[in-house]
Each structure stands twice: as C-alpha cells, then as structure tokens.
Amino acid sequence: MNNNTGKTRSTIYFTVALVLSVLLTFSMCSCGVDTSSVAGNVSKANVSEDTDSNDAGGKDAAEDFLADIPDWSGYAFCYVNGNAPDFRQDEIWTSTQESLDKLDKLGRCGTASSCIGPDGMPTETRGDISSVEPTGWHTERYDFVEGEALYNRCHLIAHMLSGDDAVPRNLITGTSYMNRDGMLPFENAIAAYVRETKNHVMYRVTPVFVGDELLARGVHMEAVSMEDDGEGLAFNVFCYNVQPGVDIDYKTGDNKLSEDTTALEEYQAGKYAMMAATLGAIPSETGEYADSADQEGQVREYVLNTNTGRFHYPDCSSVGAMKDKNREDVEATREEILDRGFVPCGNCNP
Ligand SMILES: [Zn+2]
C-alpha cells in the first residue's frame, strides 16, 4: 500500500492544483486581450486562411445533434453520450499535434482536434487576438456580464493547451458565460492533468452552427486521456452559447437585454454556480455538479485498480484492460473507497 499513499498524495496535489487554477483563472481575466509575446510550438496541420467550398457539418448534422441536447436551463453545460467521448480509432493521435478545419463559405470555424501534450503547452502568455473577427461578432457590453463584453473571441483549442493566438480557424464568437462558465473548467482540467501526469489528452471541440447562422449555438467538447485509456480524464459535453439576461439572435449575433430577468437573477444568486471544490477531475453524470447525495451510503460493486489508484464501475471499458494483479473487486460504499485514497475513474465517473 506504500505505492497507494504516493498516488493519493499526487491526486490530492492534482485536485488542489486544479481548484487553484480554476479560482485563479476566474479571478484574473481569461478572455481579455493582452499584447505580450507569442509562443506556439505545437506542430499544426492546416492553419492557412483559405476557406472550404463544401459545407461540412451543415444544417442536418447540427440539427440532429441539437435534437438530443436539452434546452438551456441554467447549467453552463450538459453531458453528451453519458459523458463518454466518442472518438473513432482513426481520429485518435498519440503524440502532440493539432488540426483545424478550414473555414466554411460563410467564414465559420469547423472542428478543432488536438492531441494535447506537455510539449505543446505554451510557456508564454497569450498574444493579441483582436485582429480576428469571427462570424457573428458584435461588441455590445452589459454591466452585469463578467468582463462586460458580451462576446469573447473564444479559442476552440484554448491558448493554454495549444499556444494558439490569432488563428482564425481556432476562434469563434462566444459569450463570456460560455467561455468562462462552460469551457474554462474543462480546459483547466485538461491543463492540470497534462501538467501533473505528462500524459497526452486527445481533445476535440466542434462549434455547432444551425443552418446558415453566424453564431454557434454552443460547442461540443470531447476529451480522453491517452496513456491511461481515459482513467485519468474523459468527458463529452456541450457548452451553451448563451448569456443569462441577454436575448441572442443566432442568425446574426444581434443581442438585447432580456425582458425576463429570472435567468439572470438565478445566475447572480449562484443557483447554478460550478463549485470549484467539487470539480475534482470532472463532475459526473447528471450535470448537476457532483451532487452525489442520492447515492451516499449505498453499497455496490466497484472495481479498484491498485496500481493507478482509480476505482470504476464493473462495466467500465477500462476494467477490461486492467491487469489481474492490479484488480480488486469490492462491495462497498463510494465513501469507503474514497477513504482508502482511491479516486473516481474519469471515464465511468463512479
Ligand atoms: Zn472507469
């Protein structure tokens, strides 16, 4: 069990680092424009600024996808496919690289894929991105919006993960809310995981545009850690491109103050706030951030990996890949397993 103690300490460190990074980034300003120097050392495929004549991922695909997404009801994101990422084998890379779809004929971004590794993370602060004007861009400000500007230039693959600055194929118009409350906690989780483990994370962000709308309805974000088959980190979520208190026309990005102030009041009262302390690796299951009260004290079957210090539901795909000598089947409460120093698998989120 000596091995486990070390693992526990490292996990605690990871969680603390994650919480700190979430808090720090929220309190700094993640989305303003700074003008310091640029470092991007990820090898990149396809980053020229030509546009694509065919309209990949068009109307039908977006509408099909959104048909399964609940309307926004206060949480910044929802789970997709039970939070399990959905990469095909040929969509997965195991070394650090990035690919950004060409802009379509309306100038809109497509999918951004990246294998995030420690060698691709920037060592310098972000450069000026104000030269890029993504589709749907407007400059309205509201005094109740964090940072005041309704819209941010949102990186699909965050600068902190890629070093990307003013790359048009990687920047969309997104609300301050989507950027900070939706995407940022997941970006921070990837960054913290890669920094801590030196492992790679396969990551894909797809903006979802309906028809010929210029403003995305949101972004679909998927990630899976490579060296441990998703044990350390895995998620599949959709972040809503909305702003509490503002009505948005997705066709153009035009916006105005909402007459109904309920959503803004609930948001300001913290009703749907993501608690950094409960983030752990990634919140699980229902989107109602890590509220596991309903299963507290319930005895059930779990599978422990005594090598990695993770625990799983028995039907998790990672269990099949586990070596027998590392496997321990238990019937216990979640709390008992946590007390032994095990942490939940990022894939099955037990
Ligand atoms: Zn698992």
Coordinates of C-alpha atoms and ligand atoms in Angstrom, one line a residue:
M1 CA 0.0 0.0 0.0
N2 CA 3.0 2.3 0.1
N3 CA 2.5 2.8 -3.6
N4 CA -1.0 3.9 -2.9
T5 CA 0.0 6.5 -0.4
G6 CA 2.1 8.2 -3.0
K7 CA -0.7 8.1 -5.5
T8 CA -3.1 9.6 -3.0
R9 CA -0.7 12.5 -2.3
S10 CA -0.3 13.1 -6.0
T11 CA -4.0 13.0 -6.5
I12 CA -4.6 15.5 -3.8
Y13 CA -2.0 17.7 -5.3
F14 CA -3.7 17.4 -8.7
T15 CA -7.1 18.3 -7.2
V16 CA -5.7 21.2 -5.3
A17 CA -3.8 22.4 -8.4
L18 CA -7.0 22.2 -10.4
V19 CA -9.0 24.1 -7.9
L20 CA -6.4 26.8 -7.6
S21 CA -6.1 27.1 -11.4
V22 CA -9.9 27.4 -11.7
L23 CA -10.0 30.0 -9.0
L24 CA -7.1 31.9 -10.4
T25 CA -8.3 31.9 -13.9
F26 CA -11.7 33.1 -12.8
S27 CA -10.3 35.9 -10.8
M28 CA -7.9 37.0 -13.5
C29 CA -9.4 37.6 -16.8
S30 CA -9.3 34.7 -19.1
C31 CA -10.6 36.4 -22.2
G32 CA -9.3 39.9 -22.4
V33 CA -6.8 40.9 -25.0
D34 CA -3.3 41.2 -23.9
T35 CA -0.4 42.1 -26.1
S36 CA 2.5 40.2 -24.7
S37 CA 4.7 38.0 -26.9
V38 CA 3.7 34.8 -28.6
A39 CA 4.8 31.2 -28.3
G40 CA 3.3 28.4 -30.2
N41 CA 5.3 25.3 -30.5
V42 CA 2.6 22.7 -31.5
S43 CA 3.0 21.3 -34.9
K44 CA -0.1 22.3 -36.8
A45 CA -1.7 20.9 -39.8
N46 CA -3.9 23.1 -41.9
V47 CA -3.7 26.6 -40.5
S48 CA -3.8 28.7 -43.6
E49 CA -6.7 31.1 -44.0
D50 CA -8.3 29.8 -47.1
T51 CA -11.9 28.7 -47.0
D52 CA -13.6 25.5 -47.7
S53 CA -16.1 25.4 -50.6
N54 CA -18.1 22.5 -49.3
D55 CA -20.1 22.9 -46.2
A56 CA -19.1 20.1 -44.0
G57 CA -21.1 19.5 -40.8
G58 CA -24.0 21.5 -42.2
K59 CA -27.6 22.0 -41.3
D60 CA -28.7 18.4 -40.9
A61 CA -25.8 17.3 -38.7
A62 CA -26.2 20.3 -36.3
E63 CA -29.9 19.9 -36.0
D64 CA -29.6 16.2 -35.4
F65 CA -27.0 16.8 -32.7
L66 CA -29.1 19.5 -31.0
A67 CA -32.2 17.4 -31.1
D68 CA -30.6 15.3 -28.3
I69 CA -29.5 18.4 -26.3
P70 CA -31.8 19.7 -23.7
D71 CA -32.7 23.4 -23.9
W72 CA -30.5 25.5 -21.7
S73 CA -32.0 25.6 -18.2
G74 CA -29.3 27.3 -16.1
Y75 CA -26.3 25.0 -16.2
A76 CA -23.5 26.0 -18.5
F77 CA -23.1 22.6 -20.0
C78 CA -24.8 19.3 -20.4
Y79 CA -23.4 15.8 -20.8
V80 CA -23.4 14.1 -24.2
N81 CA -23.5 10.4 -24.7
G82 CA -23.4 9.8 -21.0
N83 CA -20.2 11.8 -20.7
A84 CA -18.3 9.1 -22.7
P85 CA -16.2 10.6 -25.5
D86 CA -16.9 9.2 -28.9
F87 CA -13.7 9.1 -31.0
R88 CA -13.2 6.6 -33.8
Q89 CA -9.8 4.8 -33.6
D90 CA -8.6 6.7 -36.7
E91 CA -9.5 10.0 -35.1
I92 CA -7.1 9.5 -32.2
W93 CA -3.5 10.6 -32.2
T94 CA -1.0 9.7 -29.5
S95 CA 1.6 12.5 -30.0
T96 CA 1.2 16.2 -29.7
Q97 CA -0.5 17.7 -32.8
E98 CA -3.4 19.9 -33.9
S99 CA -5.7 20.0 -36.9
L100 CA -8.2 22.8 -37.5
D101 CA -10.9 22.5 -40.2
K102 CA -11.0 25.1 -42.9
L103 CA -13.4 28.0 -42.6
D104 CA -16.6 27.2 -44.5
K105 CA -18.1 29.5 -47.2
L106 CA -19.7 31.7 -44.5
G107 CA -16.3 32.1 -42.8
R108 CA -17.3 29.8 -39.9
C109 CA -15.0 27.5 -38.0
G110 CA -15.3 23.8 -38.1
T111 CA -13.9 21.1 -35.9
A112 CA -10.7 21.6 -34.0
S113 CA -8.9 18.4 -33.0
S114 CA -5.7 18.3 -30.9
C115 CA -3.7 15.8 -29.0
I116 CA -2.6 17.9 -26.0
G117 CA 0.8 17.0 -24.6
P118 CA 3.2 18.7 -22.2
D119 CA 5.5 19.6 -25.2
G120 CA 2.7 21.7 -26.8
M121 CA 1.7 23.8 -23.8
P122 CA 2.8 27.4 -24.1
T123 CA 5.3 28.8 -21.8
E124 CA 4.5 32.4 -22.6
T125 CA 1.3 34.5 -22.2
R126 CA -1.1 34.9 -24.9
G127 CA -0.6 37.3 -27.8
D128 CA -3.1 39.8 -29.3
I129 CA -6.0 38.2 -30.9
S130 CA -8.1 41.3 -31.6
S131 CA -7.3 41.2 -35.3
V132 CA -9.6 38.3 -35.8
E133 CA -13.3 38.9 -36.3
P134 CA -15.1 35.6 -36.1
T135 CA -18.6 35.2 -37.6
G136 CA -21.4 36.8 -35.5
W137 CA -19.0 39.2 -33.9
H138 CA -20.5 42.2 -32.0
T139 CA -19.1 44.4 -29.4
E140 CA -22.1 45.1 -27.1
R141 CA -21.4 45.4 -23.4
Y142 CA -23.6 44.8 -20.4
D143 CA -22.7 45.8 -16.9
F144 CA -23.8 42.5 -15.4
V145 CA -21.6 40.4 -17.7
E146 CA -18.3 39.2 -16.4
G147 CA -15.7 41.4 -18.2
E148 CA -18.7 43.5 -19.5
A149 CA -18.2 42.5 -23.2
L150 CA -21.0 40.1 -24.1
Y151 CA -18.8 38.3 -26.7
N152 CA -15.3 37.0 -26.4
R153 CA -13.1 35.6 -29.1
C154 CA -13.2 32.0 -27.9
H155 CA -10.5 29.6 -28.8
L156 CA -11.8 26.2 -29.7
I157 CA -8.5 24.8 -28.6
A158 CA -7.5 27.1 -25.7
H159 CA -4.3 29.0 -25.8
M160 CA -3.2 27.4 -22.6
L161 CA -3.4 24.0 -24.3
S162 CA -2.0 24.8 -27.7
G163 CA -0.2 28.2 -27.7
D164 CA -2.5 29.3 -30.5
D165 CA -3.1 33.0 -30.7
A166 CA -4.8 34.8 -33.6
V167 CA -5.6 31.8 -35.6
P168 CA -8.9 32.4 -37.4
R169 CA -9.7 28.7 -37.7
N170 CA -9.5 28.4 -33.9
L171 CA -11.6 31.4 -32.9
I172 CA -15.3 31.7 -32.7
T173 CA -17.7 34.3 -31.2
G174 CA -18.8 33.1 -27.8
T175 CA -20.5 34.6 -24.8
S176 CA -18.5 35.5 -21.8
Y177 CA -20.6 32.9 -20.0
M178 CA -19.8 30.1 -22.4
N179 CA -16.2 30.9 -22.3
R180 CA -15.8 31.2 -18.5
D181 CA -18.5 29.1 -17.0
G182 CA -18.8 26.5 -19.8
M183 CA -15.5 25.8 -21.4
L184 CA -12.9 27.0 -19.0
P185 CA -13.3 24.5 -16.2
F186 CA -12.8 21.7 -18.8
E187 CA -9.8 23.4 -20.3
N188 CA -8.3 23.8 -16.8
A189 CA -8.9 20.2 -16.1
I190 CA -7.0 19.1 -19.2
A191 CA -4.2 21.5 -18.5
A192 CA -3.9 20.3 -14.9
Y193 CA -4.0 16.7 -15.9
V194 CA -1.3 17.1 -18.6
R195 CA 0.9 19.1 -16.3
E196 CA 0.6 16.7 -13.5
T197 CA 1.0 13.4 -15.4
K198 CA 2.9 14.5 -18.5
N199 CA 0.4 12.3 -20.4
H200 CA -1.5 13.2 -23.6
V201 CA -5.2 14.0 -23.9
M202 CA -7.0 13.6 -27.2
Y203 CA -9.3 16.6 -27.4
R204 CA -11.9 17.7 -30.0
V205 CA -14.0 20.9 -30.0
T206 CA -16.8 21.3 -32.5
P207 CA -18.8 24.6 -32.8
V208 CA -22.4 23.8 -33.6
F209 CA -23.9 26.1 -36.2
V210 CA -27.5 25.7 -37.3
G211 CA -28.3 26.3 -41.0
D212 CA -26.6 29.5 -42.1
E213 CA -26.5 31.1 -38.6
L214 CA -23.3 33.0 -38.0
L215 CA -23.3 32.5 -34.2
A216 CA -22.8 29.0 -32.8
R217 CA -25.4 27.6 -30.5
G218 CA -22.6 26.1 -28.5
V219 CA -19.5 23.9 -28.6
H220 CA -19.3 20.2 -28.3
M221 CA -16.2 19.2 -26.3
E222 CA -14.7 15.7 -26.0
A223 CA -11.6 14.6 -24.3
V224 CA -9.9 11.3 -23.4
S225 CA -6.5 10.8 -21.7
M226 CA -4.4 8.5 -23.8
E227 CA -1.7 6.7 -21.7
D228 CA -4.3 5.5 -19.2
D229 CA -7.3 5.0 -21.6
G230 CA -9.4 7.6 -20.1
E231 CA -8.9 6.6 -16.5
G232 CA -7.4 10.0 -15.6
L233 CA -9.7 12.2 -17.7
A234 CA -12.5 11.7 -20.0
F235 CA -15.6 13.9 -20.9
N236 CA -18.1 14.6 -23.5
V237 CA -20.1 17.8 -23.0
F238 CA -22.0 20.5 -24.8
C239 CA -21.5 24.1 -23.6
Y240 CA -24.3 26.5 -24.3
N241 CA -23.5 29.8 -26.1
V242 CA -25.9 31.8 -24.0
Q243 CA -25.7 34.6 -21.6
P244 CA -28.1 34.9 -18.6
G245 CA -30.0 38.2 -19.0
V246 CA -29.4 38.6 -22.8
D247 CA -31.5 37.5 -25.7
I248 CA -29.4 36.4 -28.7
D249 CA -30.3 36.1 -32.4
Y250 CA -28.0 33.3 -33.6
K251 CA -28.6 34.2 -37.2
T252 CA -26.5 37.4 -36.8
G253 CA -25.3 37.6 -33.3
D254 CA -27.5 40.6 -32.6
N255 CA -28.5 40.8 -29.0
K256 CA -30.6 42.7 -26.5
L257 CA -31.4 42.8 -22.8
S258 CA -33.9 40.1 -21.9
E259 CA -37.2 41.2 -20.6
D260 CA -37.4 38.2 -18.4
T261 CA -34.8 38.7 -15.7
T262 CA -35.3 35.3 -14.0
A263 CA -32.3 33.6 -15.5
L264 CA -30.0 36.5 -14.7
E265 CA -31.3 36.7 -11.1
E266 CA -30.8 32.9 -10.6
Y267 CA -27.3 33.1 -12.1
Q268 CA -26.4 36.0 -9.9
A269 CA -27.7 34.3 -6.8
G270 CA -25.3 31.4 -7.6
K271 CA -28.1 28.9 -8.2
Y272 CA -26.2 27.1 -10.9
A273 CA -22.6 28.0 -10.0
M274 CA -20.0 25.4 -10.6
M275 CA -18.2 24.8 -7.3
A276 CA -14.5 24.6 -8.0
A277 CA -14.1 22.4 -4.9
T278 CA -16.5 19.8 -6.2
L279 CA -15.0 19.7 -9.7
G280 CA -12.4 17.0 -8.7
A281 CA -11.4 15.5 -12.0
I282 CA -14.7 16.3 -13.9
P283 CA -18.2 16.4 -12.5
S284 CA -20.2 13.4 -13.1
E285 CA -23.4 12.1 -14.6
T286 CA -26.3 14.4 -14.4
G287 CA -24.7 17.8 -15.0
E288 CA -25.8 18.8 -11.5
Y289 CA -22.3 19.3 -10.4
A290 CA -21.1 16.3 -8.3
D291 CA -24.2 16.2 -6.2
S292 CA -23.9 12.6 -5.2
A293 CA -26.2 12.8 -2.1
D294 CA -28.6 10.3 -3.7
Q295 CA -26.0 7.6 -3.6
E296 CA -24.4 8.3 -0.3
G297 CA -24.1 5.3 1.9
Q298 CA -25.2 2.9 -0.9
V299 CA -23.2 -0.3 -1.1
R300 CA -22.5 -1.5 -4.6
E301 CA -19.9 -3.3 -6.7
Y302 CA -16.8 -1.4 -7.7
V303 CA -13.5 -2.4 -9.3
L304 CA -10.3 -0.9 -7.9
N305 CA -7.1 -0.5 -9.8
T306 CA -4.5 -0.9 -7.1
N307 CA -1.8 0.3 -9.5
T308 CA -3.3 3.6 -10.6
G309 CA -5.4 4.3 -7.5
R310 CA -8.6 4.7 -9.6
F311 CA -11.9 3.0 -9.0
H312 CA -14.5 2.0 -11.6
Y313 CA -18.0 0.7 -12.1
P314 CA -17.6 -3.0 -13.2
D315 CA -18.9 -2.3 -16.7
C316 CA -16.3 0.4 -17.4
S317 CA -14.2 -0.2 -20.6
S318 CA -11.1 0.4 -18.6
V319 CA -11.8 -2.6 -16.4
G320 CA -11.4 -5.0 -19.3
A321 CA -7.9 -3.6 -20.0
M322 CA -6.8 -4.0 -16.3
K323 CA -4.1 -6.5 -15.4
D324 CA -5.4 -9.1 -12.9
K325 CA -2.7 -8.4 -10.4
N326 CA -3.9 -4.8 -10.2
R327 CA -7.6 -5.6 -9.9
E328 CA -9.6 -5.7 -6.7
D329 CA -13.3 -6.3 -6.8
V330 CA -15.1 -4.8 -3.8
E331 CA -18.6 -4.3 -2.5
A332 CA -18.5 -1.0 -0.6
T333 CA -19.9 2.5 -0.4
R334 CA -18.3 5.2 -2.5
E335 CA -17.2 6.9 0.7
E336 CA -15.3 3.9 1.9
I337 CA -13.4 3.7 -1.3
L338 CA -12.6 7.4 -1.3
D339 CA -11.5 7.0 2.3
R340 CA -9.0 4.4 1.1
G341 CA -7.5 7.0 -1.1
F342 CA -8.9 5.9 -4.4
V343 CA -10.2 8.4 -6.9
P344 CA -13.0 8.1 -9.4
C345 CA -12.2 7.0 -12.9
G346 CA -12.6 9.8 -15.4
N347 CA -14.3 7.6 -17.9
C348 CA -17.1 5.9 -15.9
N349 CA -17.4 8.5 -13.2
P350 CA -18.3 6.2 -10.4
Ligands
ZN1 ZN -13.8 3.5 -15.2

